[in-house]
């Protein structure tokens, strides 16, 4: 399979910084996932080959990290924290609000492929609870109204 020139440039720059090829696995998987949207069988085979690993080695690592997925997700992956700090500051309400607004449940994807939703454990933003992460962006001190505005902005951006 062929990745973009941008992926190849990032991979070429990053790989020599690691003591073994295997150590570059997680960042390589993240780059590939950002580019393809998920870690398909083809991507797994390609990365295993490059890093001199078996496909099973790669799949084992993927299954360990919740941010890695072998299934297609929406363009915007909305991860709502319901761990203790967020729970005390309305995290569960935010999650329920997102479920209703997007019409999907935990690990669901909207039919237009724009949003996926996930309930997650602490994302390290406890001081600004309730918090959610959309792809690599954090959103904090959430209320249902604020979450509405955030989702509307992503919808606008994603359909332009
Ligand atoms: S408990 Fe939600 S970010 Fe830590």
Coordinates of C-alpha atoms and ligand atoms in Angstrom, one line a residue:
X1 CA 0.0 0.0 0.0
X2 CA 1.0 3.6 -0.5
X3 CA 1.0 6.3 2.1
X4 CA 1.2 10.0 1.3
X5 CA 4.5 11.9 0.8
X6 CA 3.8 13.7 4.1
X7 CA 3.5 10.3 5.9
X8 CA 6.7 9.1 4.4
X9 CA 8.5 12.3 5.4
X10 CA 7.3 12.0 9.0
X11 CA 8.2 8.3 9.1
X12 CA 11.7 8.9 7.7
X13 CA 12.3 11.7 10.2
X14 CA 11.0 9.8 13.2
X15 CA 12.2 6.2 12.8
X16 CA 16.0 6.9 13.3
X17 CA 15.3 8.5 16.7
X18 CA 14.3 5.1 18.2
X19 CA 16.7 2.5 19.4
X20 CA 14.8 -0.4 17.7
X21 CA 12.3 -0.5 14.9
X22 CA 9.7 -1.9 17.2
X23 CA 9.8 1.3 19.4
X24 CA 8.5 3.3 16.5
X25 CA 5.3 1.2 16.3
X26 CA 2.8 3.4 18.2
X27 CA 3.7 6.7 16.6
X28 CA 3.7 5.0 13.2
X29 CA 0.3 3.6 13.9
X30 CA -1.0 7.0 14.9
X31 CA 0.3 8.7 11.7
X32 CA -1.2 5.9 9.6
X33 CA -4.5 6.2 11.4
X34 CA -4.6 10.0 11.0
X35 CA -4.0 9.5 7.3
X36 CA -6.3 6.5 6.5
X37 CA -8.9 7.0 9.3
X38 CA -8.4 3.6 10.9
X39 CA -6.0 0.7 10.9
X40 CA -7.1 -1.5 8.1
X41 CA -5.7 -5.0 7.4
X42 CA -3.6 -3.4 4.6
X43 CA -2.2 -0.8 6.9
X44 CA -1.4 -3.4 9.6
X45 CA 0.4 -5.6 7.0
X46 CA 2.4 -2.6 5.7
X47 CA 3.5 -1.4 9.1
X48 CA 4.4 -4.9 10.3
X49 CA 6.6 -5.3 7.3
X50 CA 8.3 -1.9 7.7
X51 CA 9.1 -2.5 11.4
X52 CA 10.0 -6.2 11.0
X53 CA 7.1 -7.4 13.2
X54 CA 4.4 -9.9 12.7
X55 CA 0.9 -8.7 12.1
X56 CA -0.1 -10.3 15.4
X57 CA 2.5 -8.2 17.2
X58 CA 0.9 -5.1 15.6
X59 CA -2.6 -6.2 16.4
X60 CA -1.7 -6.9 20.0
X61 CA -0.5 -3.3 20.4
X62 CA -3.5 -1.9 18.7
X63 CA -5.8 -3.8 21.0
X64 CA -4.0 -2.3 24.1
X65 CA -4.5 1.4 23.2
X66 CA -8.0 2.8 23.1
X67 CA -6.9 5.6 20.8
X68 CA -6.1 3.1 18.1
X69 CA -8.9 1.5 16.1
X70 CA -9.2 -1.2 13.4
X71 CA -12.8 0.0 12.6
X72 CA -13.6 3.2 10.6
X73 CA -14.6 6.1 12.8
X74 CA -16.3 9.4 12.1
X75 CA -14.2 12.3 10.8
X76 CA -14.6 13.8 14.4
X77 CA -14.1 11.3 17.2
X78 CA -15.9 12.8 20.3
X79 CA -14.5 11.3 23.5
X80 CA -16.5 12.4 26.6
X81 CA -14.8 11.8 30.0
X82 CA -17.1 10.4 32.7
X83 CA -14.4 9.7 35.2
X84 CA -14.7 11.1 38.8
X85 CA -13.8 14.7 38.3
X86 CA -15.9 15.0 35.2
X87 CA -18.7 13.0 36.6
X88 CA -19.0 15.4 39.5
X89 CA -19.1 18.3 37.1
X90 CA -21.8 16.9 34.7
X91 CA -19.8 14.6 32.5
X92 CA -22.5 12.0 32.3
X93 CA -25.0 14.7 31.4
X94 CA -22.6 15.8 28.6
X95 CA -22.4 12.2 27.3
X96 CA -26.2 11.8 27.3
X97 CA -26.5 15.1 25.6
X98 CA -24.1 14.1 22.9
X99 CA -25.9 10.7 22.4
X100 CA -29.2 12.5 21.9
X101 CA -27.8 15.2 19.7
X102 CA -25.8 12.9 17.5
X103 CA -28.4 10.0 17.6
X104 CA -25.7 7.4 18.4
X105 CA -24.4 5.6 21.5
X106 CA -21.0 4.7 22.8
X107 CA -18.7 3.6 20.0
X108 CA -21.3 4.6 17.4
X109 CA -20.8 6.6 14.2
X110 CA -23.3 8.9 12.6
X111 CA -24.7 7.7 9.2
X112 CA -23.0 10.6 7.4
X113 CA -19.6 9.5 8.8
X114 CA -19.0 12.9 10.5
X115 CA -19.0 12.0 14.2
X116 CA -18.2 9.0 16.4
X117 CA -18.9 9.0 20.1
X118 CA -17.1 7.4 22.9
X119 CA -17.3 7.4 26.7
X120 CA -13.7 7.5 28.0
X121 CA -11.8 7.4 31.2
X122 CA -9.8 10.4 32.5
X123 CA -8.2 12.4 29.7
X124 CA -6.0 14.4 32.1
X125 CA -8.1 17.5 32.1
X126 CA -9.6 17.1 35.5
X127 CA -8.9 20.7 36.6
X128 CA -11.1 21.9 33.8
X129 CA -13.9 19.2 34.2
X130 CA -16.1 18.4 32.5
X131 CA -13.9 17.7 29.6
X132 CA -14.0 16.0 26.2
X133 CA -11.6 15.4 23.4
X134 CA -12.4 15.7 19.7
X135 CA -9.6 14.1 17.7
X136 CA -6.5 16.0 19.1
X137 CA -8.4 19.0 20.5
X138 CA -9.5 19.3 24.1
X139 CA -12.7 21.1 25.2
X140 CA -13.1 21.9 28.8
X141 CA -15.6 23.4 31.4
X142 CA -18.3 21.8 29.3
X143 CA -22.0 22.4 29.7
X144 CA -24.6 20.9 27.4
X145 CA -25.0 24.3 25.8
X146 CA -21.3 24.7 25.2
X147 CA -21.1 21.1 23.8
X148 CA -23.9 22.0 21.4
X149 CA -21.9 24.9 20.1
X150 CA -18.7 22.8 19.8
X151 CA -20.5 20.0 17.9
X152 CA -22.2 22.6 15.6
X153 CA -18.8 24.1 14.8
X154 CA -17.4 20.7 13.9
X155 CA -20.4 20.0 11.8
X156 CA -20.0 23.3 9.9
X157 CA -16.3 22.6 9.4
X158 CA -16.9 19.0 8.3
X159 CA -19.5 19.8 5.7
X160 CA -17.9 22.8 4.1
Ligands
LIG1 S1 -11.7 12.9 35.3 FE1 -12.3 13.8 33.4 S2 -10.4 14.6 32.7 FE2 -9.9 13.6 34.5

